[in-house]
Amino acid sequence: MSCAQRSEPAPVTSVYRGTSIHDFKANTLKQQKYRVKKGETLYSIAFRAGTDFRELAKLNNINPPYTLFPDQVILLSKTPVSINKTKKHKKTPQIPKRSNKKSTVTVAKPLRQEYVVNTEIVNKKLTPSRDNNKNIIWQWPTSGKILTRFSTAEFGNKGLDISGKKGNPIYAAANGKVVYAGNALRGYGNLIIIKHNEDYLSAYAHNNRLLIKEQQWVKAGQQIAEMGKSDSDKVKLHFEVRYKGNTVDPLKYLPRKR
């Protein structure tokens, strides 16, 4: 984060050790526990873990303004996944004894089937709510042609890459509060994250210069940065919309260009 006076620690450039923005995706952090590094916040950790910051706050009994400290250990999930434990407690199927009486054998559902069912439930919960989005009036964060569109592929683009010239204005795509402004997330350069409501965030990466500060309220259309190529091979804006920590296609929210 980049504020001169702040309650959280200053950022470092080693929070994320990937090589490009395509490596920085939801569920990067899969462990049960995580040790906080200098400069990280609950928002940035949730951003990397692909989860909702409110869930992390509730899980760790962290109250607003969600202050974290270096070397603080927080839980990312309630139950650790242990292959060894699964094997250790695995019961050997027993062959039922012969009996003259008819018996009913109950067959347990395969683990794979249970996983699919749970995944479907999670996906339903992550379906964007129209009620939560209807009060947000979205607009384009900058002018320019789309270089790369959103992709659901494993290593696909998780937002929109929009072309432009260095210094071109970058605007807030909707009303909201700046929850991150800095360069601690490698692969994103000078990054801004704006919280629009309890479910939606928008992210603006590779900026040349940031014009706002964290905790600042901004309005849709307000200039928040200048376009650049920080942590990028060319001048562009990488723009993301996130619903409960998960990337969604920005074109489903932005108005159609004339």
Short mmCIF file of C-alpha atoms in Angstrom, two decimals:
data_model
loop_
_atom_site.label_atom_id
_atom_site.label_comp_id
_atom_site.label_asym_id
_atom_site.label_seq_id
_atom_site.Cartn_x
_atom_site.Cartn_y
_atom_site.Cartn_z
CA MET A 1 0.00 0.00 0.00
CA SER A 2 1.23 3.46 -0.73
CA CYS A 3 -0.16 5.90 1.81
CA ALA A 4 2.25 8.13 3.68
CA GLN A 5 0.38 7.76 6.96
CA ARG A 6 -1.33 4.49 7.61
CA SER A 7 -2.35 2.08 10.34
CA GLU A 8 -1.13 -0.98 8.40
CA PRO A 9 2.51 -1.88 7.69
CA ALA A 10 4.18 -0.63 4.50
CA PRO A 11 4.16 -3.01 1.50
CA VAL A 12 6.93 -5.19 0.19
CA THR A 13 7.46 -6.54 -3.31
CA SER A 14 7.72 -10.19 -2.35
CA VAL A 15 4.12 -10.88 -1.40
CA TYR A 16 3.47 -12.74 -4.64
CA ARG A 17 6.27 -14.66 -6.31
CA GLY A 18 4.66 -15.49 -9.64
CA THR A 19 6.06 -14.44 -12.99
CA SER A 20 3.07 -12.88 -14.68
CA ILE A 21 -0.46 -11.75 -14.04
CA HIS A 22 -1.77 -15.01 -15.48
CA ASP A 23 -0.15 -16.89 -12.57
CA PHE A 24 -2.03 -14.73 -10.09
CA LYS A 25 -5.46 -16.33 -9.87
CA ALA A 26 -8.01 -17.46 -7.34
CA ASN A 27 -7.02 -20.30 -5.00
CA THR A 28 -3.29 -19.56 -5.17
CA LEU A 29 -3.18 -20.05 -1.39
CA LYS A 30 -4.48 -23.53 -0.63
CA GLN A 31 -3.02 -24.22 2.79
CA GLN A 32 -5.05 -24.19 5.99
CA LYS A 33 -2.88 -21.60 7.76
CA TYR A 34 -0.99 -18.60 6.43
CA ARG A 35 1.67 -16.40 8.00
CA VAL A 36 1.10 -12.73 7.20
CA LYS A 37 3.97 -10.92 5.46
CA LYS A 38 4.84 -7.27 5.87
CA GLY A 39 2.52 -5.05 3.87
CA GLU A 40 -0.29 -7.60 3.42
CA THR A 41 -3.88 -6.94 4.38
CA LEU A 42 -6.94 -9.13 4.82
CA TYR A 43 -8.17 -7.88 1.46
CA SER A 44 -4.99 -8.80 -0.43
CA ILE A 45 -4.80 -12.26 1.20
CA ALA A 46 -8.45 -12.95 0.39
CA PHE A 47 -7.75 -11.70 -3.14
CA ARG A 48 -4.96 -14.29 -3.51
CA ALA A 49 -6.88 -17.07 -1.79
CA GLY A 50 -9.95 -16.59 -3.99
CA THR A 51 -12.28 -16.11 -1.06
CA ASP A 52 -14.38 -13.41 0.58
CA PHE A 53 -12.49 -11.24 3.07
CA ARG A 54 -15.52 -11.36 5.36
CA GLU A 55 -15.20 -15.14 5.64
CA LEU A 56 -11.54 -14.80 6.64
CA ALA A 57 -12.42 -12.11 9.17
CA LYS A 58 -15.16 -14.27 10.71
CA LEU A 59 -12.94 -17.37 10.73
CA ASN A 60 -10.17 -15.51 12.58
CA ASN A 61 -12.34 -13.26 14.78
CA ILE A 62 -10.91 -10.14 13.16
CA ASN A 63 -13.07 -7.05 13.49
CA PRO A 64 -13.08 -3.88 11.35
CA PRO A 65 -10.85 -2.22 10.24
CA TYR A 66 -9.35 -5.72 9.75
CA THR A 67 -5.81 -4.85 10.83
CA LEU A 68 -3.15 -7.56 10.38
CA PHE A 69 0.44 -7.70 11.61
CA PRO A 70 3.62 -9.26 10.17
CA ASP A 71 4.13 -12.91 11.25
CA GLN A 72 0.53 -13.16 12.41
CA VAL A 73 -0.83 -16.63 11.57
CA ILE A 74 -4.39 -16.74 10.24
CA LEU A 75 -6.65 -19.58 9.16
CA LEU A 76 -7.64 -19.81 5.50
CA SER A 77 -9.95 -22.79 6.08
CA LYS A 78 -11.42 -24.69 9.02
CA THR A 79 -10.32 -28.21 8.17
CA PRO A 80 -6.90 -29.24 6.81
CA VAL A 81 -6.79 -31.66 3.92
CA SER A 82 -4.60 -34.64 4.81
CA ILE A 83 -4.10 -37.53 2.40
CA ASN A 84 -2.32 -39.61 5.06
CA LYS A 85 -5.19 -39.28 7.52
CA THR A 86 -7.63 -40.34 4.84
CA LYS A 87 -5.62 -43.45 4.11
CA LYS A 88 -5.08 -44.23 7.78
CA HIS A 89 -8.75 -44.20 8.67
CA LYS A 90 -9.90 -45.90 5.52
CA LYS A 91 -11.91 -48.97 6.45
CA THR A 92 -11.52 -52.27 4.61
CA PRO A 93 -14.84 -53.41 3.13
CA GLN A 94 -16.19 -56.48 4.95
CA ILE A 95 -17.95 -59.30 3.15
CA PRO A 96 -21.33 -59.86 4.79
CA LYS A 97 -21.90 -63.30 6.32
CA ARG A 98 -24.35 -65.61 4.66
CA SER A 99 -27.74 -65.60 6.22
CA ASN A 100 -31.07 -67.17 5.40
CA LYS A 101 -32.71 -63.83 6.11
CA LYS A 102 -32.76 -61.20 3.41
CA SER A 103 -30.63 -58.18 4.18
CA THR A 104 -30.25 -54.78 2.62
CA VAL A 105 -26.77 -53.51 1.86
CA THR A 106 -26.31 -49.73 1.78
CA VAL A 107 -23.60 -48.57 -0.61
CA ALA A 108 -21.83 -45.31 0.26
CA LYS A 109 -21.59 -42.64 -2.40
CA PRO A 110 -18.18 -42.34 -4.06
CA LEU A 111 -16.05 -39.44 -2.81
CA ARG A 112 -15.79 -38.10 -6.33
CA GLN A 113 -19.56 -37.81 -6.60
CA GLU A 114 -19.73 -35.99 -3.26
CA TYR A 115 -17.04 -33.57 -4.45
CA VAL A 116 -19.02 -32.81 -7.61
CA VAL A 117 -22.15 -32.14 -5.59
CA ASN A 118 -20.28 -29.82 -3.21
CA THR A 119 -18.74 -27.99 -6.15
CA GLU A 120 -22.16 -27.43 -7.68
CA ILE A 121 -23.42 -26.01 -4.37
CA VAL A 122 -20.42 -23.64 -4.16
CA ASN A 123 -20.92 -22.49 -7.74
CA LYS A 124 -24.56 -21.74 -7.05
CA LYS A 125 -23.58 -19.64 -4.05
CA LEU A 126 -21.08 -17.73 -6.20
CA THR A 127 -23.63 -16.86 -8.86
CA PRO A 128 -23.70 -13.03 -8.94
CA SER A 129 -26.80 -11.64 -7.26
CA ARG A 130 -28.85 -9.23 -9.33
CA ASP A 131 -30.01 -7.50 -6.17
CA ASN A 132 -26.42 -6.79 -5.10
CA ASN A 133 -25.45 -5.55 -8.55
CA LYS A 134 -28.53 -3.54 -9.52
CA ASN A 135 -27.47 -0.55 -7.40
CA ILE A 136 -24.04 -0.39 -9.05
CA ILE A 137 -23.83 1.77 -12.17
CA TRP A 138 -20.80 0.56 -14.10
CA GLN A 139 -18.85 2.52 -16.67
CA TRP A 140 -15.68 1.96 -18.66
CA PRO A 141 -12.48 2.64 -16.69
CA THR A 142 -10.67 4.04 -19.73
CA SER A 143 -11.02 4.51 -23.47
CA GLY A 144 -9.11 2.29 -25.86
CA LYS A 145 -9.37 -1.00 -27.69
CA ILE A 146 -9.62 -4.32 -25.90
CA LEU A 147 -6.36 -6.21 -26.33
CA THR A 148 -7.35 -9.37 -24.45
CA ARG A 149 -10.76 -10.48 -23.25
CA PHE A 150 -11.74 -12.41 -20.14
CA SER A 151 -11.14 -16.16 -20.26
CA THR A 152 -12.24 -19.03 -18.03
CA ALA A 153 -9.27 -21.15 -19.10
CA GLU A 154 -6.88 -22.21 -16.35
CA PHE A 155 -4.17 -19.79 -17.48
CA GLY A 156 -6.50 -17.44 -19.32
CA ASN A 157 -6.83 -13.71 -18.79
CA LYS A 158 -8.82 -12.95 -15.64
CA GLY A 159 -10.06 -9.56 -16.79
CA LEU A 160 -9.81 -7.14 -19.70
CA ASP A 161 -6.58 -5.70 -21.09
CA ILE A 162 -7.27 -2.30 -22.64
CA SER A 163 -4.76 -0.41 -24.79
CA GLY A 164 -3.78 3.24 -24.48
CA LYS A 165 -0.90 5.67 -24.09
CA LYS A 166 1.19 6.33 -21.02
CA GLY A 167 -0.51 8.95 -18.89
CA ASN A 168 -4.03 8.30 -20.20
CA PRO A 169 -6.61 8.75 -17.42
CA ILE A 170 -7.95 5.73 -15.55
CA TYR A 171 -11.39 6.19 -14.01
CA ALA A 172 -13.28 4.44 -11.22
CA ALA A 173 -15.74 2.07 -12.89
CA ALA A 174 -18.34 2.65 -10.15
CA ASN A 175 -18.83 4.36 -6.81
CA GLY A 176 -16.90 2.78 -3.97
CA LYS A 177 -14.13 2.84 -1.39
CA VAL A 178 -10.44 2.30 -2.16
CA VAL A 179 -9.34 -0.74 -0.13
CA TYR A 180 -5.92 -1.14 -1.75
CA ALA A 181 -3.50 1.21 -3.51
CA GLY A 182 0.08 0.07 -3.97
CA ASN A 183 2.46 -2.32 -5.69
CA ALA A 184 2.85 -5.22 -3.24
CA LEU A 185 1.15 -7.74 -5.55
CA ARG A 186 3.79 -8.72 -8.08
CA GLY A 187 2.50 -9.07 -11.60
CA TYR A 188 -0.02 -6.25 -11.17
CA GLY A 189 2.34 -3.29 -10.87
CA ASN A 190 0.77 -0.18 -9.38
CA LEU A 191 -2.61 -1.57 -8.42
CA ILE A 192 -5.88 -0.11 -7.15
CA ILE A 193 -8.74 -2.17 -5.71
CA ILE A 194 -12.12 -0.54 -5.10
CA LYS A 195 -14.88 -2.08 -3.01
CA HIS A 196 -18.33 -1.25 -4.41
CA ASN A 197 -20.49 -3.20 -1.95
CA GLU A 198 -20.28 -6.34 0.18
CA ASP A 199 -19.87 -8.55 -2.90
CA TYR A 200 -18.19 -6.60 -5.69
CA LEU A 201 -14.64 -5.32 -6.15
CA SER A 202 -12.90 -3.88 -9.18
CA ALA A 203 -9.14 -3.88 -9.80
CA TYR A 204 -6.98 -1.59 -11.96
CA ALA A 205 -3.43 -2.79 -12.70
CA HIS A 206 -0.19 -1.60 -14.39
CA ASN A 207 -0.79 2.07 -13.62
CA ASN A 208 1.98 4.63 -14.03
CA ARG A 209 0.81 6.86 -11.18
CA LEU A 210 -1.86 6.48 -8.50
CA LEU A 211 -3.96 9.56 -7.76
CA ILE A 212 -5.96 8.30 -4.78
CA LYS A 213 -5.27 6.84 -1.34
CA GLU A 214 -6.59 3.88 0.60
CA GLN A 215 -9.82 4.34 2.54
CA GLN A 216 -10.76 7.15 0.16
CA TRP A 217 -14.28 7.21 -1.29
CA VAL A 218 -14.48 7.69 -5.04
CA LYS A 219 -17.28 8.24 -7.52
CA ALA A 220 -17.85 6.58 -10.87
CA GLY A 221 -15.92 8.48 -13.54
CA GLN A 222 -13.47 10.02 -11.08
CA GLN A 223 -9.87 9.78 -12.25
CA ILE A 224 -7.94 7.46 -9.94
CA ALA A 225 -4.71 6.82 -11.87
CA GLU A 226 -2.67 7.32 -15.01
CA MET A 227 -2.15 4.47 -17.44
CA GLY A 228 1.29 2.88 -17.51
CA LYS A 229 3.16 -0.38 -17.87
CA SER A 230 4.33 -1.19 -14.34
CA ASP A 231 4.98 -4.96 -14.22
CA SER A 232 3.89 -5.23 -17.85
CA ASP A 233 5.61 -5.44 -21.24
CA LYS A 234 3.41 -2.74 -22.76
CA VAL A 235 1.31 0.26 -21.77
CA LYS A 236 -2.20 -0.96 -20.91
CA LEU A 237 -4.84 -1.22 -18.22
CA HIS A 238 -5.65 -4.63 -16.81
CA PHE A 239 -9.17 -4.35 -15.40
CA GLU A 240 -10.91 -6.97 -13.27
CA VAL A 241 -14.33 -7.31 -11.67
CA ARG A 242 -14.51 -9.69 -8.72
CA TYR A 243 -17.60 -11.18 -7.12
CA LYS A 244 -16.92 -12.52 -3.61
CA GLY A 245 -13.23 -12.84 -4.45
CA ASN A 246 -13.74 -14.62 -7.77
CA THR A 247 -13.07 -13.05 -11.16
CA VAL A 248 -16.05 -12.58 -13.46
CA ASP A 249 -16.29 -11.28 -17.02
CA PRO A 250 -16.29 -7.44 -16.89
CA LEU A 251 -18.15 -7.26 -20.21
CA LYS A 252 -21.24 -8.61 -18.46
CA TYR A 253 -21.31 -5.45 -16.33
CA LEU A 254 -19.85 -2.67 -18.46
CA PRO A 255 -22.17 -0.79 -20.86
CA ARG A 256 -21.81 -1.59 -24.55
CA LYS A 257 -19.50 0.72 -26.46
CA ARG A 258 -21.07 2.68 -29.27
#
